[in-house]
Amino acid sequence: MAKLTDNGVTNMEATDMNGDEDSIEIADPASFPPTPEGLAAFLSSVDGPCSTPPNSANSNGRDTTPNAMTYRATSVKIEAAASREIPVPVQGEPGTRIAWEVSVEERDVNFGVEIQLNDTDDISTIQEFIQIHPQSEDDKDMPSSCSASGQYEMESKSDATIFLSFDNTYSWITPKHISYIVTVTPPIDEKQIMRSKRAEKSLQSIANTLLPMAEVVATQGAEKRKQAAKILEEEEQELKIMESALEAKQNDIEASEEEAKKIESLMTEGKEALKALKLKFDEEEQQLKKLLKTMQDLELERKFREGELKTLQMETKAREEDLKQREAELAQKRQDAKTKEEVLIQTAEEKEHKRGEVSKRLQARDAALAEEESSMERVKFLKSQAEELKLRVL
């Protein structure tokens, strides 16, 4: 009987190996922490006073003890028109099991099993001779004719010898080749049987807990992944829309910059024209000075030149006014460009804020996935418990 103490360690008491399995108490597998130490404590509660380490299961699903002996050979030749006996020594101990499996590689051969107790000369037949041959399409419903297998349990304490007997005397020409495996397993003690019962009951408990938990975790995980994917898709669509709007605004700013460049080019041309006018004015002024020296001689011409000079001054003034107007337009364009740049900066800040919100949602999703991984870790731990328990099931 197993009782769970306050510190979580299970104390084991041996019960009758033929008693009711419902009377065997076990610790709740879910009560142990999902750590290597928790697994060790759980397995210790299942093992109880049994100190025999569990090994991998044999073909019958039972534990094999460290003292189990296996004899095997392949392609053993049985001469034509001859027979052959293969001896297998067995230590006498009630409950010792001898299991064998024999097959023939070609044609057929007769096979039987006998036993001889070492303290007597009597030989007893365990299995009568049967004929075995390789399996073919016609033998699918007759597996016993294709190979021979069986087992025998010792009842006395006398040492004995098992003989695998092969008879090929009826085949005068053709030799045969056989393969065999013989396993001699000492008896399993009461502690191992009780451990196996506790392991079976714990395995059933884990199965009853693991299946509903796995279904819930799988359902919740699928729903959370679906929601996270939907949120991520929506955020990606919003980011694409914002990126498209940002690109359009950038294109507008580039167009404004191109227009500003054109205005600057026109201003440069106006400045060059003004410079040329000033040069021309200087030249005319020099000529005027020359004309003033000869004013008495060229009074009429002077008046004409003065009128022409006034005209040039008016043109210069008109050019200067035009230049001022162009400078005002350029200033306005620059102000518009600055306004658009501020709008672009604000849009970028909004995009950055939106990315922050997306990041928070992704963090929430990661937290949900982490919670899911924690649940999966619990499931893996229960599976580990189940695998270890399977090794303890007789």
Tab-separated table of N, CA, C and O in Angstrom, residues 4 7-12 27-29 31-33 35-48 381 385:
chain	number	residue	atom	x	y	z
A	4	LEU	N	0.766	8.894	0.784
A	4	LEU	CA	1.460	10.154	0.506
A	4	LEU	C	1.634	10.922	1.809
A	4	LEU	O	0.678	11.211	2.513
A	7	ASN	N	5.464	15.682	3.132
A	7	ASN	CA	6.524	16.250	2.282
A	7	ASN	C	6.433	15.805	0.841
A	7	ASN	O	7.338	16.054	0.055
A	8	GLY	N	5.351	15.116	0.469
A	8	GLY	CA	5.143	14.742	-0.927
A	8	GLY	C	5.804	13.439	-1.308
A	8	GLY	O	5.705	12.999	-2.438
A	9	VAL	N	6.514	12.773	-0.371
A	9	VAL	CA	7.184	11.509	-0.676
A	9	VAL	C	6.239	10.374	-0.317
A	9	VAL	O	5.584	10.389	0.740
A	10	THR	N	6.171	9.399	-1.185
A	10	THR	CA	5.242	8.299	-0.968
A	10	THR	C	5.926	7.171	-0.213
A	10	THR	O	6.979	6.686	-0.630
A	11	ASN	N	5.358	6.755	0.906
A	11	ASN	CA	5.863	5.606	1.664
A	11	ASN	C	5.165	4.355	1.171
A	11	ASN	O	3.958	4.342	0.973
A	12	MET	N	5.901	3.283	0.948
A	12	MET	CA	5.355	2.068	0.388
A	12	MET	C	5.325	0.963	1.445
A	12	MET	O	6.267	0.805	2.231
A	27	ALA	N	0.596	7.771	-5.366
A	27	ALA	CA	0.631	9.233	-5.307
A	27	ALA	C	0.118	9.803	-6.618
A	27	ALA	O	0.302	9.215	-7.683
A	28	ASP	N	-0.556	10.934	-6.528
A	28	ASP	CA	-1.070	11.589	-7.735
A	28	ASP	C	0.106	12.069	-8.585
A	28	ASP	O	0.911	12.887	-8.131
A	29	PRO	N	0.271	11.577	-9.828
A	29	PRO	CA	1.410	12.006	-10.658
A	29	PRO	C	1.439	13.513	-10.865
A	29	PRO	O	2.515	14.105	-10.999
A	31	SER	N	0.841	15.751	-8.725
A	31	SER	CA	1.243	16.482	-7.526
A	31	SER	C	2.740	16.734	-7.460
A	31	SER	O	3.203	17.462	-6.593
A	32	PHE	N	3.515	16.135	-8.371
A	32	PHE	CA	4.962	16.308	-8.369
A	32	PHE	C	5.342	17.451	-9.302
A	32	PHE	O	4.738	17.608	-10.370
A	33	PRO	N	6.349	18.242	-8.942
A	33	PRO	CA	6.758	19.363	-9.813
A	33	PRO	C	7.372	18.841	-11.106
A	33	PRO	O	8.031	17.797	-11.111
A	35	THR	N	10.005	18.770	-12.806
A	35	THR	CA	11.463	18.936	-12.814
A	35	THR	C	12.099	17.554	-12.741
A	35	THR	O	11.431	16.564	-12.403
A	36	PRO	N	13.411	17.453	-13.044
A	36	PRO	CA	14.095	16.153	-12.882
A	36	PRO	C	13.968	15.610	-11.462
A	36	PRO	O	13.806	14.404	-11.262
A	37	GLU	N	14.016	16.525	-10.465
A	37	GLU	CA	13.873	16.069	-9.083
A	37	GLU	C	12.470	15.541	-8.834
A	37	GLU	O	12.278	14.534	-8.121
A	38	GLY	N	11.452	16.254	-9.407
A	38	GLY	CA	10.074	15.801	-9.258
A	38	GLY	C	9.859	14.428	-9.882
A	38	GLY	O	9.169	13.572	-9.318
A	39	LEU	N	10.457	14.204	-11.073
A	39	LEU	CA	10.337	12.904	-11.734
A	39	LEU	C	10.999	11.822	-10.897
A	39	LEU	O	10.465	10.716	-10.744
A	40	ALA	N	12.185	12.135	-10.313
A	40	ALA	CA	12.884	11.152	-9.485
A	40	ALA	C	12.055	10.803	-8.246
A	40	ALA	O	11.957	9.634	-7.848
A	41	ALA	N	11.438	11.814	-7.619
A	41	ALA	CA	10.607	11.560	-6.443
A	41	ALA	C	9.384	10.709	-6.809
A	41	ALA	O	8.996	9.793	-6.070
A	42	PHE	N	8.786	11.012	-7.972
A	42	PHE	CA	7.622	10.244	-8.415
A	42	PHE	C	8.006	8.781	-8.665
A	42	PHE	O	7.319	7.853	-8.222
A	43	LEU	N	9.122	8.551	-9.375
A	43	LEU	CA	9.555	7.179	-9.664
A	43	LEU	C	9.938	6.451	-8.377
A	43	LEU	O	9.721	5.238	-8.255
A	44	SER	N	10.485	7.186	-7.415
A	44	SER	CA	10.811	6.565	-6.132
A	44	SER	C	9.547	6.098	-5.420
A	44	SER	O	9.520	5.040	-4.787
A	45	SER	N	8.465	6.898	-5.545
A	45	SER	CA	7.206	6.486	-4.918
A	45	SER	C	6.628	5.250	-5.593
A	45	SER	O	5.959	4.443	-4.953
A	46	VAL	N	6.883	5.112	-6.902
A	46	VAL	CA	6.392	3.925	-7.614
A	46	VAL	C	7.257	2.713	-7.298
A	46	VAL	O	6.766	1.607	-7.084
A	47	ASP	N	8.600	2.898	-7.270
A	47	ASP	CA	9.503	1.776	-7.013
A	47	ASP	C	9.329	1.221	-5.605
A	47	ASP	O	9.363	0.011	-5.396
A	48	GLY	N	9.133	2.103	-4.618
A	48	GLY	CA	8.979	1.628	-3.252
A	48	GLY	C	10.219	0.883	-2.797
A	48	GLY	O	11.346	1.263	-3.068
A	381	PHE	N	6.135	16.462	-19.366
A	381	PHE	CA	6.520	15.836	-18.099
A	381	PHE	C	5.627	14.637	-17.815
A	381	PHE	O	6.084	13.574	-17.393
A	385	GLN	N	6.612	10.759	-17.345
A	385	GLN	CA	6.151	9.869	-16.285
A	385	GLN	C	5.576	8.583	-16.876
A	385	GLN	O	5.863	7.484	-16.400
